[in-house]
Structure formats: structure tokens, C-alpha cells
């Protein structure tokens, strides 16, 4: 919660050279477009992100990522071009289309900007545990963005997402390192 308000973000980007530690990257699997629908949580006094959904642009990458991480990856047909990001999942009847123009770098970040982008842990629940991953990255550079067309259609998240976001940014990306999947056993029967 930020100032008493929960936030849900839709983050569209491209993964590049993703790989398990000690292995080389393999472009057909290691590079793909991705969309996160995430919220922000605190678990055991540590702030992080919690993924409601993760879409990946290649089937095999989604299968591998889901099996290794237990994160909620699912395949969607994606296309990314200059100033356009498009995703469609016919089975779930979900889609995203963003047409945008990148503006100038933001000279100063607000407290909210930092709160949304500077998270160094992620949490995901499974039937038996809450998985915790440590994350490291440099501070996200963020730019102004002009949204020319936003079509968000995720029936499962209709009450959380709309075609008029409260806030929008663009980032050229940062290198991210994740490690230490820790399984925190769920306590049941309380």
C-alpha cells in the first residue's frame, strides 16, 4: 500500500538473455516479450512484488520459467514494434494493445515513482509454500510516455485494470538478477 492505497501495475517489456546461473543464454528461449500484472506486498517485513499474471511470448520459455520458478507464466501471442506493444490470448479472451510515444527522461522521481519501481524481492504463493526471491537491479531510468491508444482486456482483472491508467512511465530497461528461491512453508489450520 502506498499512502493507504493498493496499486496494481501492468508492465510490458522484453526479456533479453535470461538464463539460469552458470548456463549460457539461448536466444530462442532466453529472449521473449513479457507482460506482468503485479501488485505490491510486504511479507515478513520485506517489501516486494506479487505477480497476479505473467504472459510470455514463447511457449517453451513459459514452460521452462513456470517449472523452474513456479511463477504464473502463461503463453500469449505477442508482437512488439517501435511504439507498439500487442498481446493476445485467445483461450483466456484477453488482450493488450499499447500505442505510445516515448518522451523526455524524467528529471526527478516522485516518492510514488520510486515506490513502484524500486522493489528488491518478489513473492509467489504455491499450494504448499510462499516462494521468495531476492532481486537486484540498478534504479530504473524512467521517461515520460504519451499513450496514444490503450486497449486493456483482461476479463479476470476487470476490477483492477482499465484503459485509463492512473500513471504511466517508459523505461529502456535494466539488468535484473534474481536468486535464492526460498520456500516459506504455509501455515494451515489456523
mmCIF file of C-alpha atoms in Angstrom:
data_model
loop_
_atom_site.group_PDB
_atom_site.id
_atom_site.type_symbol
_atom_site.label_atom_id
_atom_site.label_comp_id
_atom_site.label_asym_id
_atom_site.label_seq_id
_atom_site.Cartn_x
_atom_site.Cartn_y
_atom_site.Cartn_z
ATOM 1 C CA UNK A 1 0.000 0.000 0.000
ATOM 2 C CA UNK A 2 1.160 3.489 -0.816
ATOM 3 C CA UNK A 3 -0.466 6.169 1.349
ATOM 4 C CA UNK A 4 -3.140 3.628 2.243
ATOM 5 C CA UNK A 5 -3.943 2.730 -1.381
ATOM 6 C CA UNK A 6 -3.213 -0.590 -3.100
ATOM 7 C CA UNK A 7 -1.662 -0.470 -6.575
ATOM 8 C CA UNK A 8 -1.772 -2.901 -9.487
ATOM 9 C CA UNK A 9 0.673 -2.410 -12.357
ATOM 10 C CA UNK A 10 0.735 -3.731 -15.883
ATOM 11 C CA UNK A 11 4.362 -3.865 -17.028
ATOM 12 C CA UNK A 12 5.139 -4.737 -20.672
ATOM 13 C CA UNK A 13 8.771 -5.337 -21.640
ATOM 14 C CA UNK A 14 11.222 -7.648 -23.406
ATOM 15 C CA UNK A 15 13.355 -10.200 -21.579
ATOM 16 C CA UNK A 16 16.838 -10.484 -23.054
ATOM 17 C CA UNK A 17 19.483 -13.100 -22.322
ATOM 18 C CA UNK A 18 17.579 -14.645 -19.407
ATOM 19 C CA UNK A 19 19.201 -17.822 -18.131
ATOM 20 C CA UNK A 20 19.889 -19.851 -15.020
ATOM 21 C CA UNK A 21 23.205 -19.076 -13.337
ATOM 22 C CA UNK A 22 26.110 -20.974 -14.847
ATOM 23 C CA UNK A 23 24.404 -21.660 -18.172
ATOM 24 C CA UNK A 24 24.753 -19.724 -21.422
ATOM 25 C CA UNK A 25 21.747 -17.939 -22.810
ATOM 26 C CA UNK A 26 19.987 -19.466 -25.819
ATOM 27 C CA UNK A 27 18.163 -16.805 -27.894
ATOM 28 C CA UNK A 28 15.083 -18.889 -28.866
ATOM 29 C CA UNK A 29 14.366 -19.443 -25.160
ATOM 30 C CA UNK A 30 16.255 -16.602 -23.441
ATOM 31 C CA UNK A 31 14.739 -13.640 -25.326
ATOM 32 C CA UNK A 32 10.986 -13.009 -25.353
ATOM 33 C CA UNK A 33 8.346 -10.367 -24.771
ATOM 34 C CA UNK A 34 6.622 -10.410 -21.399
ATOM 35 C CA UNK A 35 3.750 -8.737 -19.577
ATOM 36 C CA UNK A 36 3.440 -8.700 -15.782
ATOM 37 C CA UNK A 37 0.276 -7.865 -13.943
ATOM 38 C CA UNK A 38 1.501 -7.321 -10.426
ATOM 39 C CA UNK A 39 0.705 -5.804 -7.100
ATOM 40 C CA UNK A 40 2.864 -4.723 -4.183
ATOM 41 C CA UNK A 41 3.067 -6.611 -0.904
ATOM 42 C CA UNK A 42 5.006 -6.828 2.324
ATOM 43 C CA UNK A 43 5.860 -10.270 3.651
ATOM 44 C CA UNK A 44 7.829 -10.755 6.867
ATOM 45 C CA UNK A 45 8.621 -7.005 6.892
ATOM 46 C CA UNK A 46 10.113 -7.135 3.365
ATOM 47 C CA UNK A 47 8.523 -5.123 0.533
ATOM 48 C CA UNK A 48 8.247 -6.750 -2.869
ATOM 49 C CA UNK A 49 6.067 -7.550 -5.841
ATOM 50 C CA UNK A 50 3.486 -10.294 -6.206
ATOM 51 C CA UNK A 51 2.592 -11.463 -9.706
ATOM 52 C CA UNK A 52 -1.081 -11.913 -10.480
ATOM 53 C CA UNK A 53 -0.220 -12.991 -14.027
ATOM 54 C CA UNK A 54 2.824 -13.270 -16.260
ATOM 55 C CA UNK A 55 2.457 -13.621 -20.016
ATOM 56 C CA UNK A 56 5.373 -14.704 -22.151
ATOM 57 C CA UNK A 57 5.720 -14.540 -25.912
ATOM 58 C CA UNK A 58 7.167 -18.034 -26.458
ATOM 59 C CA UNK A 59 5.588 -21.298 -25.324
ATOM 60 C CA UNK A 60 8.794 -23.073 -24.412
ATOM 61 C CA UNK A 61 10.084 -20.094 -22.375
ATOM 62 C CA UNK A 62 6.824 -20.035 -20.407
ATOM 63 C CA UNK A 63 7.000 -23.775 -19.707
ATOM 64 C CA UNK A 64 10.614 -23.599 -18.547
ATOM 65 C CA UNK A 65 10.092 -20.472 -16.440
ATOM 66 C CA UNK A 66 6.951 -21.873 -14.811
ATOM 67 C CA UNK A 67 8.625 -25.183 -13.958
ATOM 68 C CA UNK A 68 11.808 -23.597 -12.540
ATOM 69 C CA UNK A 69 10.284 -20.673 -10.678
ATOM 70 C CA UNK A 70 6.647 -21.688 -10.033
ATOM 71 C CA UNK A 71 5.664 -18.198 -11.200
ATOM 72 C CA UNK A 72 2.318 -17.917 -13.037
ATOM 73 C CA UNK A 73 3.656 -17.835 -16.598
ATOM 74 C CA UNK A 74 1.261 -18.404 -19.483
ATOM 75 C CA UNK A 75 1.781 -18.129 -23.206
ATOM 76 C CA UNK A 76 0.239 -15.295 -25.239
ATOM 77 C CA UNK A 77 0.836 -14.297 -28.831
ATOM 78 C CA UNK A 78 2.857 -11.054 -28.666
ATOM 79 C CA UNK A 79 4.197 -8.501 -31.073
ATOM 80 C CA UNK A 80 6.441 -5.588 -30.173
ATOM 81 C CA UNK A 81 7.451 -2.896 -32.621
ATOM 82 C CA UNK A 82 8.554 0.687 -32.223
ATOM 83 C CA UNK A 83 5.844 2.490 -30.234
ATOM 84 C CA UNK A 84 3.563 -0.592 -30.249
ATOM 85 C CA UNK A 85 3.055 -3.499 -27.860
ATOM 86 C CA UNK A 86 0.381 -6.077 -28.651
ATOM 87 C CA UNK A 87 -0.618 -9.285 -26.848
ATOM 88 C CA UNK A 88 -3.487 -11.704 -27.332
ATOM 89 C CA UNK A 89 -4.501 -14.904 -25.571
ATOM 90 C CA UNK A 90 -7.495 -16.378 -27.387
ATOM 91 C CA UNK A 91 -8.072 -19.157 -24.841
ATOM 92 C CA UNK A 92 -8.482 -16.647 -21.988
ATOM 93 C CA UNK A 93 -10.055 -13.981 -24.229
ATOM 94 C CA UNK A 94 -7.500 -11.459 -23.026
ATOM 95 C CA UNK A 95 -5.592 -8.853 -24.995
ATOM 96 C CA UNK A 96 -3.486 -5.744 -24.681
ATOM 97 C CA UNK A 97 -2.655 -3.096 -27.223
ATOM 98 C CA UNK A 98 -0.482 -0.109 -26.396
ATOM 99 C CA UNK A 99 0.421 2.615 -28.871
ATOM 100 C CA UNK A 100 2.712 5.183 -27.375
ATOM 101 C CA UNK A 101 5.368 7.825 -27.906
ATOM 102 C CA UNK A 102 8.397 7.965 -25.607
ATOM 103 C CA UNK A 103 9.091 11.416 -24.238
ATOM 104 C CA UNK A 104 11.920 13.028 -22.311
ATOM 105 C CA UNK A 105 13.711 11.461 -19.370
ATOM 106 C CA UNK A 106 12.045 12.345 -16.082
ATOM 107 C CA UNK A 107 14.312 14.727 -14.233
ATOM 108 C CA UNK A 108 13.056 13.799 -10.790
ATOM 109 C CA UNK A 109 11.138 10.821 -9.490
ATOM 110 C CA UNK A 110 8.298 11.211 -7.058
ATOM 111 C CA UNK A 111 8.067 9.084 -3.942
ATOM 112 C CA UNK A 112 5.373 7.038 -5.719
ATOM 113 C CA UNK A 113 7.594 6.548 -8.800
ATOM 114 C CA UNK A 114 10.316 5.127 -6.587
ATOM 115 C CA UNK A 115 7.897 3.012 -4.571
ATOM 116 C CA UNK A 116 6.533 1.395 -7.752
ATOM 117 C CA UNK A 117 9.883 0.688 -9.398
ATOM 118 C CA UNK A 118 12.395 0.064 -6.618
ATOM 119 C CA UNK A 119 11.430 -3.369 -5.293
ATOM 120 C CA UNK A 120 14.091 -5.936 -4.481
ATOM 121 C CA UNK A 121 12.054 -9.043 -3.677
ATOM 122 C CA UNK A 122 9.239 -10.984 -5.237
ATOM 123 C CA UNK A 123 6.807 -13.349 -3.596
ATOM 124 C CA UNK A 124 4.578 -16.024 -5.086
ATOM 125 C CA UNK A 125 2.309 -18.463 -3.354
ATOM 126 C CA UNK A 126 2.020 -22.112 -4.343
ATOM 127 C CA UNK A 127 -0.269 -24.764 -2.847
ATOM 128 C CA UNK A 128 2.324 -25.573 -0.160
ATOM 129 C CA UNK A 129 4.587 -22.532 0.216
ATOM 130 C CA UNK A 130 5.188 -18.862 -0.358
ATOM 131 C CA UNK A 131 8.253 -18.604 -2.567
ATOM 132 C CA UNK A 132 10.546 -15.655 -2.017
ATOM 133 C CA UNK A 133 13.156 -14.434 -4.497
ATOM 134 C CA UNK A 134 15.799 -11.806 -3.902
ATOM 135 C CA UNK A 135 16.185 -9.327 -6.772
ATOM 136 C CA UNK A 136 18.889 -6.828 -7.585
ATOM 137 C CA UNK A 137 18.877 -4.084 -10.210
ATOM 138 C CA UNK A 138 20.031 -0.525 -10.619
ATOM 139 C CA UNK A 139 17.458 2.212 -10.252
ATOM 140 C CA UNK A 140 15.099 2.199 -13.218
ATOM 141 C CA UNK A 141 15.620 5.147 -15.568
ATOM 142 C CA UNK A 142 12.140 6.398 -16.414
ATOM 143 C CA UNK A 143 10.860 8.566 -19.231
ATOM 144 C CA UNK A 144 7.642 10.389 -19.877
ATOM 145 C CA UNK A 145 5.294 8.499 -22.181
ATOM 146 C CA UNK A 146 2.423 9.674 -24.336
ATOM 147 C CA UNK A 147 -0.234 6.978 -24.577
ATOM 148 C CA UNK A 148 -1.935 7.266 -27.958
ATOM 149 C CA UNK A 149 -4.117 4.163 -27.620
ATOM 150 C CA UNK A 150 -4.608 1.823 -24.685
ATOM 151 C CA UNK A 151 -6.805 -1.258 -25.021
ATOM 152 C CA UNK A 152 -6.666 -3.442 -21.908
ATOM 153 C CA UNK A 153 -8.887 -6.526 -21.922
ATOM 154 C CA UNK A 154 -8.187 -8.959 -19.106
ATOM 155 C CA UNK A 155 -11.587 -10.317 -18.010
ATOM 156 C CA UNK A 156 -10.064 -11.914 -14.900
ATOM 157 C CA UNK A 157 -8.763 -8.490 -13.787
ATOM 158 C CA UNK A 158 -11.570 -6.185 -14.985
ATOM 159 C CA UNK A 159 -11.988 -4.807 -11.474
ATOM 160 C CA UNK A 160 -8.252 -3.997 -11.256
ATOM 161 C CA UNK A 161 -7.267 -2.656 -14.697
ATOM 162 C CA UNK A 162 -8.770 -0.130 -17.080
ATOM 163 C CA UNK A 163 -7.971 1.566 -20.378
ATOM 164 C CA UNK A 164 -7.102 4.762 -18.495
ATOM 165 C CA UNK A 165 -4.121 4.150 -16.220
ATOM 166 C CA UNK A 166 -3.602 6.413 -13.236
ATOM 167 C CA UNK A 167 0.100 6.646 -14.029
ATOM 168 C CA UNK A 168 2.329 5.627 -16.948
ATOM 169 C CA UNK A 169 6.094 5.523 -17.466
ATOM 170 C CA UNK A 170 8.549 4.178 -20.008
ATOM 171 C CA UNK A 171 11.911 2.637 -19.168
ATOM 172 C CA UNK A 172 14.527 1.362 -21.605
ATOM 173 C CA UNK A 173 15.121 -1.395 -19.053
ATOM 174 C CA UNK A 174 17.712 -2.538 -16.588
ATOM 175 C CA UNK A 175 19.637 -5.732 -15.975
ATOM 176 C CA UNK A 176 17.982 -7.772 -13.222
ATOM 177 C CA UNK A 177 19.480 -10.576 -11.177
ATOM 178 C CA UNK A 178 17.211 -12.870 -9.160
ATOM 179 C CA UNK A 179 18.418 -15.570 -6.815
ATOM 180 C CA UNK A 180 17.740 -17.573 -3.729
ATOM 181 C CA UNK A 181 14.283 -19.047 -4.215
ATOM 182 C CA UNK A 182 13.330 -19.599 -0.605
ATOM 183 C CA UNK A 183 10.296 -21.736 0.160
ATOM 184 C CA UNK A 184 8.418 -20.424 3.205
ATOM 185 C CA UNK A 185 6.099 -23.167 4.391
ATOM 186 C CA UNK A 186 2.473 -22.133 4.638
ATOM 187 C CA UNK A 187 0.809 -22.450 7.989
ATOM 188 C CA UNK A 188 -2.593 -24.062 7.672
ATOM 189 C CA UNK A 189 -5.403 -24.848 10.039
ATOM 190 C CA UNK A 190 -5.456 -21.501 11.843
#
